[in-house]
Amino acid sequence: MPPTSTGYCCPGERSPISRAVHLGRLASFYPECRACPHREDTGTLSIAWKKRFGEVVRRHDDAPLFDEDVIAGQIGAALDPSSAQRIAQAFGTWLWRQQSQVPRIVLAHDGRAVTAELVAALSAGLQWAGCAVIECGAATAPAALVAQEACAAAGALVLGGHARGAQRATIAPFASGGRPLSAHNVGQLAQMVATGIDRPARHAPTVERYEADSPYRIAMSPYFHALRPLRIVLDSPHAVLSNWLGELLAPLECELIDARRPGAVSSIADSRPAKTTEPTWHEAAMLVTRHSAHLGVWIDGLGEELVVVDELAQAIESAALATLLAEHLIGHREAEAVVVSEDLANPITRQTGNASNRTAANRSAVWEACASSHAALGFGPGGRVWRKRGHFAADGLEALAALLVVLSRSDRPLSAVVEDSQCDGLHSSGSPENPRDDD
């Protein structure tokens, strides 16, 4: 849920609401309240209502949630090995229907011990469907898509963390070219899981290994040189992101504070309750204040979304962050198109001068718009920044890396840099050389 001035915003909506409207919707069992981070704030509603609503929430939490373009649920309840295997069987069968040859599918996960059984079940489900499984181990979704391109795979299945707690997980399926499945496609998988799956023609499944982390981190390394000394707070449910970022920052005079590392000073680790009324970036903001950090970041369990907190512990609006990154990643190359999802109301491309293609605020739509327009960049919901490296992919770590380069141009605090970008547009000196320029 993006930060708002009021603190209340219904899932799937962009406009904030008052607490009175929030409580009214709760009292009427408004459907979106079942998954709302603020559903614990029940005010003076009766004990009988709370008991009834609790049962509604329990049934909601115990069922796998085919939510637009991902599948999410409670580990051991909604997502147990049996349901994970059926989801993988459905995805493998769905890919068989898109092509005549054996589908090669990349499988990646977030590296948490709590998801180990689910990873094995996903692999078994893909093998049941007669697919060739390429196991990448612990890797983010963008790293898995690098592997998908390198291995000429027809699809990818990524198991990641979830914003609502350590005991929840998200499964993200990708089709050919790294395209996130649309809500319609995920609905097809849900239907297959619910009604049963006809096994494809029998083919001997194969399993191979591909180390996705090394080539991915090598591709990221050009960003991590000549950075100013920075103290950075990282909070992410993806277990490997802290290791990757720590290794990339190691040669530099930078300090990384991992909000989830057990035993670390002021660590929050994975003890966060599954149901919270705080925004996802709350812990990062607290640690920014506690450690006088230059910035804090929250990256989602797939490695796609990015929320940035400045040195004042204030979350930067997605549109403001997009404007700042567009200035650096595109510069004055006005001939290149930029895709902007409709939830980003700020006219990002007014400052860069690039043609803007507006699209729906979901992952699949942004990917489609980027691919069809050969865009230089795409900005989507949740602070996602899309860029092409073979496949178009949203990469929270790359967006952070670009931000660190921007911040290292001077000794000014992040809040001032963002304010200048919003008020003054492009710096008269232009952008520095882009280490990931594909032209």
CSV table of C-alpha atoms in Angstrom, one decimal:
chain,number,residue,atom,x,y,z
A,1,MET,CA,0.0,0.0,0.0
A,2,PRO,CA,1.6,3.3,-1.0
A,3,PRO,CA,2.1,6.0,1.7
A,4,THR,CA,-0.7,8.5,1.9
A,5,SER,CA,-1.2,11.6,4.0
A,6,THR,CA,-4.3,10.2,5.8
A,7,GLY,CA,-2.9,6.7,6.3
A,8,TYR,CA,-6.0,5.0,4.8
A,9,CYS,CA,-6.2,3.7,1.3
A,10,CYS,CA,-8.3,0.7,0.2
A,11,PRO,CA,-6.4,-2.0,-1.7
A,12,GLY,CA,-6.6,-1.4,-5.5
A,13,GLU,CA,-7.6,2.3,-5.0
A,14,ARG,CA,-5.5,5.4,-5.4
A,15,SER,CA,-7.5,8.0,-3.5
A,16,PRO,CA,-7.0,8.1,0.3
A,17,ILE,CA,-10.1,7.8,2.6
A,18,SER,CA,-10.9,9.0,6.1
A,19,ARG,CA,-11.0,6.8,9.1
A,20,ALA,CA,-14.7,7.3,9.3
A,21,VAL,CA,-15.1,5.9,5.8
A,22,HIS,CA,-12.7,3.1,6.6
A,23,LEU,CA,-14.8,2.1,9.7
A,24,GLY,CA,-18.0,2.3,7.6
A,25,ARG,CA,-16.6,0.0,5.0
A,26,LEU,CA,-15.5,-2.5,7.7
A,27,ALA,CA,-18.9,-2.5,9.3
A,28,SER,CA,-20.6,-3.3,5.9
A,29,PHE,CA,-18.1,-6.1,5.2
A,30,TYR,CA,-16.7,-4.3,2.2
A,31,PRO,CA,-14.8,-7.0,0.2
A,32,GLU,CA,-11.5,-5.2,0.0
A,33,CYS,CA,-11.4,-5.0,3.8
A,34,ARG,CA,-10.5,-8.7,4.0
A,35,ALA,CA,-7.0,-8.0,2.6
A,36,CYS,CA,-6.5,-4.5,4.0
A,37,PRO,CA,-3.4,-3.7,6.1
A,38,HIS,CA,-5.7,-1.5,8.3
A,39,ARG,CA,-8.3,-4.2,9.0
A,40,GLU,CA,-7.1,-4.5,12.6
A,41,ASP,CA,-8.3,-0.9,13.3
A,42,THR,CA,-11.9,-1.7,14.2
A,43,GLY,CA,-12.7,1.3,16.4
A,44,THR,CA,-15.8,0.9,18.5
A,45,LEU,CA,-17.4,-1.9,16.4
A,46,SER,CA,-19.1,-4.6,18.5
A,47,ILE,CA,-17.5,-7.8,19.8
A,48,ALA,CA,-20.1,-9.8,17.8
A,49,TRP,CA,-19.1,-8.0,14.6
A,50,LYS,CA,-15.4,-8.5,15.3
A,51,LYS,CA,-15.9,-12.3,15.8
A,52,ARG,CA,-17.9,-12.5,12.5
A,53,PHE,CA,-15.3,-10.4,10.6
A,54,GLY,CA,-12.5,-12.5,12.1
A,55,GLU,CA,-14.1,-15.6,10.6
A,56,VAL,CA,-14.4,-13.9,7.2
A,57,VAL,CA,-10.7,-12.9,7.4
A,58,ARG,CA,-9.7,-16.4,8.4
A,59,ARG,CA,-11.4,-18.0,5.4
A,60,HIS,CA,-9.8,-15.4,3.2
A,61,ASP,CA,-6.3,-16.0,4.6
A,62,ASP,CA,-6.6,-19.8,4.3
A,63,ALA,CA,-7.4,-19.8,0.6
A,64,PRO,CA,-4.7,-19.3,-2.1
A,65,LEU,CA,-5.2,-15.8,-3.4
A,66,PHE,CA,-5.0,-15.6,-7.2
A,67,ASP,CA,-4.5,-11.8,-7.0
A,68,GLU,CA,-4.3,-10.2,-10.4
A,69,ASP,CA,-0.9,-11.4,-11.8
A,70,VAL,CA,0.5,-13.4,-8.8
A,71,ILE,CA,-0.6,-16.1,-6.4
A,72,ALA,CA,-0.2,-15.5,-2.6
A,73,GLY,CA,-1.1,-17.1,0.6
A,74,GLN,CA,-0.2,-18.3,4.1
A,75,ILE,CA,2.6,-20.8,4.2
A,76,GLY,CA,1.3,-24.2,5.5
A,77,ALA,CA,-2.3,-23.1,5.0
A,78,ALA,CA,-3.2,-21.5,1.7
A,79,LEU,CA,0.2,-22.4,0.3
A,80,ASP,CA,1.2,-25.9,1.4
A,81,PRO,CA,3.3,-28.3,-0.6
A,82,SER,CA,0.1,-29.9,-2.1
A,83,SER,CA,-1.3,-26.6,-3.4
A,84,ALA,CA,2.1,-25.4,-4.6
A,85,GLN,CA,2.5,-28.5,-6.6
A,86,ARG,CA,-1.0,-28.1,-8.2
A,87,ILE,CA,-0.1,-24.5,-9.1
A,88,ALA,CA,3.1,-25.6,-10.8
A,89,GLN,CA,1.3,-28.4,-12.6
A,90,ALA,CA,-1.2,-25.8,-13.9
A,91,PHE,CA,1.5,-23.4,-15.0
A,92,GLY,CA,3.5,-26.2,-16.8
A,93,THR,CA,0.4,-27.4,-18.5
A,94,TRP,CA,-0.5,-23.8,-19.5
A,95,LEU,CA,2.9,-23.4,-21.1
A,96,TRP,CA,2.5,-26.6,-23.0
A,97,ARG,CA,-0.6,-25.2,-24.5
A,98,GLN,CA,1.4,-22.2,-25.8
A,99,GLN,CA,3.9,-24.2,-27.7
A,100,SER,CA,4.6,-27.7,-29.2
A,101,GLN,CA,8.0,-28.4,-27.7
A,102,VAL,CA,8.9,-29.2,-24.1
A,103,PRO,CA,8.8,-26.0,-22.1
A,104,ARG,CA,12.0,-25.1,-20.3
A,105,ILE,CA,11.1,-23.3,-17.1
A,106,VAL,CA,13.3,-21.4,-14.7
A,107,LEU,CA,12.5,-21.9,-11.0
A,108,ALA,CA,13.9,-19.5,-8.4
A,109,HIS,CA,13.0,-18.8,-4.7
A,110,ASP,CA,13.8,-16.3,-1.9
A,111,GLY,CA,16.2,-18.4,0.0
A,112,ARG,CA,14.1,-18.7,3.2
A,113,ALA,CA,14.1,-22.0,5.1
A,114,VAL,CA,10.3,-21.7,5.6
A,115,THR,CA,9.8,-21.9,1.9
A,116,ALA,CA,12.1,-24.9,1.2
A,117,GLU,CA,9.2,-27.5,1.0
A,118,LEU,CA,7.3,-25.2,-1.3
A,119,VAL,CA,10.3,-25.0,-3.7
A,120,ALA,CA,10.5,-28.8,-3.8
A,121,ALA,CA,6.8,-29.0,-4.5
A,122,LEU,CA,7.0,-26.5,-7.3
A,123,SER,CA,9.8,-28.4,-9.0
A,124,ALA,CA,7.9,-31.7,-8.6
A,125,GLY,CA,4.8,-30.1,-10.1
A,126,LEU,CA,6.7,-28.8,-13.2
A,127,GLN,CA,8.3,-32.2,-13.6
A,128,TRP,CA,4.8,-33.9,-13.4
A,129,ALA,CA,3.8,-31.7,-16.3
A,130,GLY,CA,6.8,-33.0,-18.4
A,131,CYS,CA,8.7,-29.7,-18.3
A,132,ALA,CA,12.5,-29.2,-18.3
A,133,VAL,CA,13.2,-27.5,-14.9
A,134,ILE,CA,16.1,-25.1,-14.6
A,135,GLU,CA,16.7,-24.6,-10.9
A,136,CYS,CA,18.4,-21.2,-10.1
A,137,GLY,CA,18.4,-21.5,-6.3
A,138,ALA,CA,17.9,-18.2,-4.3
A,139,ALA,CA,17.4,-15.4,-6.8
A,140,THR,CA,15.1,-12.4,-7.3
A,141,ALA,CA,12.6,-12.2,-10.1
A,142,PRO,CA,14.8,-9.9,-12.3
A,143,ALA,CA,17.8,-12.3,-11.8
A,144,ALA,CA,15.6,-15.2,-12.7
A,145,LEU,CA,14.6,-13.4,-15.9
A,146,VAL,CA,18.3,-13.0,-16.7
A,147,ALA,CA,18.5,-16.8,-16.4
A,148,GLN,CA,15.4,-17.3,-18.5
A,149,GLU,CA,17.0,-15.4,-21.4
A,150,ALA,CA,20.4,-17.1,-21.0
A,151,CYS,CA,18.8,-20.5,-21.0
A,152,ALA,CA,16.2,-19.8,-23.7
A,153,ALA,CA,13.5,-20.8,-21.4
A,154,ALA,CA,9.8,-20.5,-22.2
A,155,GLY,CA,8.8,-19.3,-18.7
A,156,ALA,CA,9.8,-18.7,-15.1
A,157,LEU,CA,8.3,-19.4,-11.7
A,158,VAL,CA,9.5,-17.3,-8.8
A,159,LEU,CA,8.7,-17.9,-5.2
A,160,GLY,CA,9.2,-14.8,-3.0
A,161,GLY,CA,8.2,-13.2,0.3
A,162,HIS,CA,5.1,-11.2,1.0
A,163,ALA,CA,4.6,-7.8,2.5
A,164,ARG,CA,2.1,-9.0,5.1
A,165,GLY,CA,4.4,-11.2,7.1
A,166,ALA,CA,7.2,-13.8,7.2
A,167,GLN,CA,4.7,-16.7,7.1
A,168,ARG,CA,3.3,-15.7,3.8
A,169,ALA,CA,4.7,-16.2,0.3
A,170,THR,CA,4.1,-15.1,-3.3
A,171,ILE,CA,4.4,-17.1,-6.5
A,172,ALA,CA,5.0,-15.0,-9.7
A,173,PRO,CA,4.7,-16.8,-13.0
A,174,PHE,CA,6.4,-15.4,-16.2
A,175,ALA,CA,5.7,-16.4,-19.8
A,176,SER,CA,8.0,-16.1,-22.9
A,177,GLY,CA,10.1,-13.0,-23.0
A,178,GLY,CA,9.8,-12.5,-19.3
A,179,ARG,CA,6.2,-11.3,-19.6
A,180,PRO,CA,4.3,-11.4,-16.2
A,181,LEU,CA,1.2,-13.4,-16.7
A,182,SER,CA,-1.9,-11.1,-16.9
A,183,ALA,CA,-4.8,-11.3,-14.5
A,184,HIS,CA,-6.7,-13.3,-17.2
A,185,ASN,CA,-3.8,-15.8,-17.5
A,186,VAL,CA,-3.6,-16.2,-13.7
A,187,GLY,CA,-7.4,-16.7,-13.7
A,188,GLN,CA,-6.9,-19.5,-16.1
A,189,LEU,CA,-4.4,-21.1,-13.7
A,190,ALA,CA,-6.9,-20.7,-10.9
A,191,GLN,CA,-9.5,-22.4,-12.9
A,192,MET,CA,-7.2,-25.3,-13.8
A,193,VAL,CA,-6.3,-25.8,-10.1
A,194,ALA,CA,-10.0,-25.7,-9.1
A,195,THR,CA,-11.3,-28.1,-11.7
A,196,GLY,CA,-8.4,-30.5,-12.2
A,197,ILE,CA,-5.6,-30.7,-14.7
A,198,ASP,CA,-5.3,-33.0,-17.7
A,199,ARG,CA,-1.7,-34.2,-17.7
A,200,PRO,CA,0.1,-33.2,-20.9
A,201,ALA,CA,1.5,-35.9,-23.2
A,202,ARG,CA,4.1,-37.8,-21.2
A,203,HIS,CA,7.7,-36.6,-21.6
A,204,ALA,CA,10.6,-37.5,-19.4
A,205,PRO,CA,11.2,-34.4,-17.2
A,206,THR,CA,14.7,-33.1,-16.8
A,207,VAL,CA,16.3,-31.0,-14.0
A,208,GLU,CA,19.4,-28.8,-14.4
A,209,ARG,CA,21.1,-26.1,-12.4
A,210,TYR,CA,21.9,-22.6,-13.4
A,211,GLU,CA,23.7,-20.1,-11.1
A,212,ALA,CA,21.8,-16.9,-11.7
A,213,ASP,CA,23.3,-14.8,-9.0
A,214,SER,CA,26.8,-14.4,-10.3
A,215,PRO,CA,26.0,-13.1,-13.9
A,216,TYR,CA,23.3,-10.9,-12.4
A,217,ARG,CA,25.6,-9.3,-9.8
A,218,ILE,CA,28.3,-8.8,-12.5
A,219,ALA,CA,25.7,-6.9,-14.6
A,220,MET,CA,25.0,-4.7,-11.6
A,221,SER,CA,28.6,-4.0,-10.7
A,222,PRO,CA,29.2,-1.0,-13.0
A,223,TYR,CA,26.8,1.0,-10.8
A,224,PHE,CA,28.9,0.4,-7.7
A,225,HIS,CA,32.0,2.5,-8.2
A,226,ALA,CA,32.9,6.1,-7.1
A,227,LEU,CA,29.9,6.3,-4.8
A,228,ARG,CA,30.1,8.7,-1.9
A,229,PRO,CA,30.2,7.2,1.6
A,230,LEU,CA,26.5,6.4,2.4
A,231,ARG,CA,24.7,4.7,5.2
A,232,ILE,CA,21.9,2.7,3.8
A,233,VAL,CA,19.1,0.8,5.5
A,234,LEU,CA,17.7,-2.2,3.7
A,235,ASP,CA,14.4,-4.0,4.6
A,236,SER,CA,13.3,-6.8,2.3
A,237,PRO,CA,11.5,-10.1,2.8
A,238,HIS,CA,13.8,-11.6,0.1
A,239,ALA,CA,16.6,-13.3,2.0
A,240,VAL,CA,19.4,-12.9,-0.6
A,241,LEU,CA,19.1,-9.2,-1.4
A,242,SER,CA,21.1,-8.1,1.7
A,243,ASN,CA,23.9,-10.4,0.7
A,244,TRP,CA,24.0,-9.2,-2.9
A,245,LEU,CA,23.9,-5.6,-1.9
A,246,GLY,CA,26.5,-6.1,0.8
A,247,GLU,CA,28.9,-7.7,-1.7
A,248,LEU,CA,28.4,-4.9,-4.2
A,249,LEU,CA,29.0,-2.2,-1.6
A,250,ALA,CA,32.0,-4.0,0.0
A,251,PRO,CA,34.7,-2.3,-2.0
A,252,LEU,CA,33.2,1.1,-1.2
A,253,GLU,CA,33.1,3.3,1.9
A,254,CYS,CA,29.4,2.6,2.4
A,255,GLU,CA,27.6,1.0,5.4
A,256,LEU,CA,24.6,-1.3,4.9
A,257,ILE,CA,22.2,-1.8,7.8
A,258,ASP,CA,20.1,-4.9,7.3
A,259,ALA,CA,16.7,-4.6,9.1
A,260,ARG,CA,16.2,-8.4,9.1
A,261,ARG,CA,19.6,-9.8,9.9
A,262,PRO,CA,19.4,-11.9,13.2
A,263,GLY,CA,21.7,-10.6,15.8
A,264,ALA,CA,22.4,-7.3,14.1
A,265,VAL,CA,22.3,-4.1,16.1
A,266,SER,CA,18.7,-2.9,16.3
A,267,SER,CA,17.7,-5.7,14.0
A,268,ILE,CA,14.0,-6.2,13.3
A,269,ALA,CA,14.7,-9.6,11.6
A,270,ASP,CA,11.7,-11.6,10.6
A,271,SER,CA,9.7,-11.1,13.8
A,272,ARG,CA,7.3,-8.7,12.2
A,273,PRO,CA,3.7,-9.7,12.8
A,274,ALA,CA,1.8,-11.0,9.8
A,275,LYS,CA,-1.0,-8.4,10.3
A,276,THR,CA,0.1,-4.8,10.8
A,277,THR,CA,-1.4,-1.4,10.3
A,278,GLU,CA,2.0,0.1,9.5
A,279,PRO,CA,3.2,0.7,5.9
A,280,THR,CA,5.8,-1.6,4.5
A,281,TRP,CA,8.5,0.9,4.8
A,282,HIS,CA,7.9,1.7,8.5
A,283,GLU,CA,10.8,-0.4,9.9
A,284,ALA,CA,13.2,1.2,7.3
A,285,ALA,CA,12.1,4.6,8.4
A,286,MET,CA,12.6,3.8,12.1
A,287,LEU,CA,16.2,2.6,11.4
A,288,VAL,CA,17.0,5.6,9.3
A,289,THR,CA,16.2,7.8,12.3
A,290,ARG,CA,18.0,5.5,14.8
A,291,HIS,CA,21.2,5.2,12.8
A,292,SER,CA,21.2,8.7,11.1
A,293,ALA,CA,21.2,7.0,7.7
A,294,HIS,CA,21.3,8.8,4.4
A,295,LEU,CA,18.4,6.7,3.1
A,296,GLY,CA,16.3,3.6,3.7
A,297,VAL,CA,14.7,1.3,1.2
A,298,TRP,CA,12.1,-1.4,1.2
A,299,ILE,CA,12.2,-4.0,-1.6
A,300,ASP,CA,9.4,-6.5,-2.0
A,301,GLY,CA,9.8,-10.3,-1.8
A,302,LEU,CA,10.2,-10.7,-5.5
A,303,GLY,CA,12.9,-8.0,-5.8
A,304,GLU,CA,10.7,-5.8,-8.1
A,305,GLU,CA,9.2,-3.0,-6.0
A,306,LEU,CA,11.1,-0.2,-4.4
A,307,VAL,CA,10.0,2.3,-1.7
A,308,VAL,CA,12.7,4.8,-0.7
A,309,VAL,CA,12.8,6.7,2.6
A,310,ASP,CA,14.9,9.9,2.8
A,311,GLU,CA,17.1,11.0,5.6
A,312,LEU,CA,14.1,12.6,7.4
A,313,ALA,CA,12.4,9.2,7.5
A,314,GLN,CA,9.8,10.3,4.9
A,315,ALA,CA,8.8,8.0,2.1
A,316,ILE,CA,9.4,9.5,-1.4
A,317,GLU,CA,6.3,9.4,-3.6
A,318,SER,CA,6.7,6.9,-6.5
A,319,ALA,CA,6.2,9.7,-9.1
A,320,ALA,CA,8.9,11.8,-7.6
A,321,LEU,CA,11.3,8.9,-7.5
A,322,ALA,CA,10.5,8.0,-11.1
A,323,THR,CA,11.2,11.6,-12.2
A,324,LEU,CA,14.6,11.6,-10.5
A,325,LEU,CA,15.6,8.2,-12.0
A,326,ALA,CA,14.3,9.1,-15.5
A,327,GLU,CA,16.6,12.1,-15.5
A,328,HIS,CA,19.6,9.9,-14.8
A,329,LEU,CA,18.8,6.8,-16.8
A,330,ILE,CA,17.6,8.7,-19.9
A,331,GLY,CA,19.2,12.1,-19.8
A,332,HIS,CA,18.5,14.2,-22.9
A,333,ARG,CA,17.7,11.2,-25.2
A,334,GLU,CA,14.3,12.6,-26.0
A,335,ALA,CA,13.7,10.2,-29.0
A,336,GLU,CA,13.2,7.3,-26.6
A,337,ALA,CA,9.7,6.5,-25.2
A,338,VAL,CA,8.9,6.1,-21.6
A,339,VAL,CA,6.0,4.0,-20.3
A,340,VAL,CA,4.2,5.4,-17.2
A,341,SER,CA,1.4,3.6,-15.5
A,342,GLU,CA,-1.8,5.5,-14.9
A,343,ASP,CA,-1.5,5.5,-11.1
A,344,LEU,CA,1.5,7.8,-11.4
A,345,ALA,CA,-0.3,11.1,-11.8
A,346,ASN,CA,2.8,13.3,-11.8
A,347,PRO,CA,3.8,14.2,-15.4
A,348,ILE,CA,7.2,12.4,-15.3
A,349,THR,CA,8.1,13.0,-18.9
A,350,ARG,CA,7.4,16.7,-18.8
A,351,GLN,CA,10.8,17.2,-17.3
A,352,THR,CA,12.7,14.8,-19.5
A,353,GLY,CA,10.9,15.7,-22.8
A,354,ASN,CA,10.4,12.1,-23.7
A,355,ALA,CA,7.2,10.7,-25.3
A,356,SER,CA,5.0,9.2,-22.7
A,357,ASN,CA,2.9,6.1,-23.2
A,358,ARG,CA,0.3,5.7,-20.5
A,359,THR,CA,-0.9,2.2,-19.5
A,360,ALA,CA,-2.9,0.4,-16.9
A,361,ALA,CA,-1.4,0.1,-13.4
A,362,ASN,CA,-0.4,-3.6,-13.4
A,363,ARG,CA,2.8,-5.5,-14.2
A,364,SER,CA,1.5,-7.2,-17.3
A,365,ALA,CA,0.2,-4.0,-18.9
A,366,VAL,CA,3.5,-2.1,-18.2
A,367,TRP,CA,5.5,-5.0,-19.7
A,368,GLU,CA,3.3,-5.1,-22.8
A,369,ALA,CA,3.6,-1.3,-23.3
A,370,CYS,CA,7.4,-1.4,-22.9
A,371,ALA,CA,7.8,-4.2,-25.3
A,372,SER,CA,5.4,-2.8,-28.0
A,373,SER,CA,6.9,0.7,-27.9
A,374,HIS,CA,10.6,-0.4,-27.5
A,375,ALA,CA,10.6,1.9,-24.5
A,376,ALA,CA,13.8,3.1,-22.7
A,377,LEU,CA,12.1,2.9,-19.3
A,378,GLY,CA,8.9,2.0,-17.7
A,379,PHE,CA,7.5,3.1,-14.4
A,380,GLY,CA,4.7,1.1,-12.8
A,381,PRO,CA,2.9,0.6,-9.5
A,382,GLY,CA,4.7,-0.1,-6.3
A,383,GLY,CA,7.8,1.9,-7.3
A,384,ARG,CA,8.7,-0.5,-10.0
A,385,VAL,CA,11.2,0.7,-12.6
A,386,TRP,CA,11.3,-1.4,-15.9
A,387,ARG,CA,14.3,-1.5,-18.1
A,388,LYS,CA,15.4,-3.8,-20.9
A,389,ARG,CA,18.3,-6.1,-20.5
A,390,GLY,CA,17.3,-8.8,-23.0
A,391,HIS,CA,13.9,-9.0,-21.4
A,392,PHE,CA,12.0,-6.0,-19.9
A,393,ALA,CA,12.1,-6.5,-16.1
A,394,ALA,CA,11.2,-4.5,-13.0
A,395,ASP,CA,14.3,-4.5,-10.7
A,396,GLY,CA,14.2,-2.8,-7.3
A,397,LEU,CA,18.0,-3.4,-6.8
A,398,GLU,CA,18.9,-1.7,-10.1
A,399,ALA,CA,16.6,1.2,-9.3
A,400,LEU,CA,18.3,1.6,-6.0
A,401,ALA,CA,21.7,1.4,-7.6
A,402,ALA,CA,20.8,4.2,-10.1
A,403,LEU,CA,19.5,6.3,-7.1
A,404,LEU,CA,22.9,5.8,-5.3
A,405,VAL,CA,24.6,7.1,-8.4
A,406,VAL,CA,22.4,10.2,-8.5
A,407,LEU,CA,22.9,10.8,-4.8
A,408,SER,CA,26.7,10.6,-5.2
A,409,ARG,CA,26.8,13.6,-7.6
A,410,SER,CA,27.0,15.8,-4.5
A,411,ASP,CA,27.0,15.8,-0.7
A,412,ARG,CA,23.4,17.0,-0.5
A,413,PRO,CA,20.8,15.0,1.4
A,414,LEU,CA,18.3,12.9,-0.6
A,415,SER,CA,15.3,15.1,0.3
A,416,ALA,CA,17.0,18.2,-1.3
A,417,VAL,CA,18.0,16.2,-4.4
A,418,VAL,CA,14.4,15.1,-4.8
A,419,GLU,CA,13.1,18.6,-4.3
A,420,ASP,CA,15.4,20.0,-6.9
A,421,SER,CA,14.4,17.3,-9.4
A,422,GLN,CA,10.7,18.2,-8.9
A,423,CYS,CA,11.2,21.9,-9.1
A,424,ASP,CA,13.9,22.5,-11.6
A,425,GLY,CA,13.6,19.6,-14.0
A,426,LEU,CA,16.9,18.4,-15.7
A,427,HIS,CA,20.1,19.7,-14.3
A,428,SER,CA,21.7,22.0,-16.9
A,429,SER,CA,24.8,19.8,-16.9
A,430,GLY,CA,22.8,16.7,-18.0
A,431,SER,CA,23.2,13.2,-16.7
A,432,PRO,CA,26.5,11.4,-16.3
A,433,GLU,CA,27.5,8.4,-18.3
A,434,ASN,CA,25.0,5.6,-17.8
A,435,PRO,CA,26.8,2.3,-16.9
A,436,ARG,CA,23.9,0.2,-18.2
A,437,ASP,CA,23.3,2.0,-21.5
A,438,ASP,CA,22.1,-0.6,-24.0
A,439,ASP,CA,22.5,1.6,-27.1
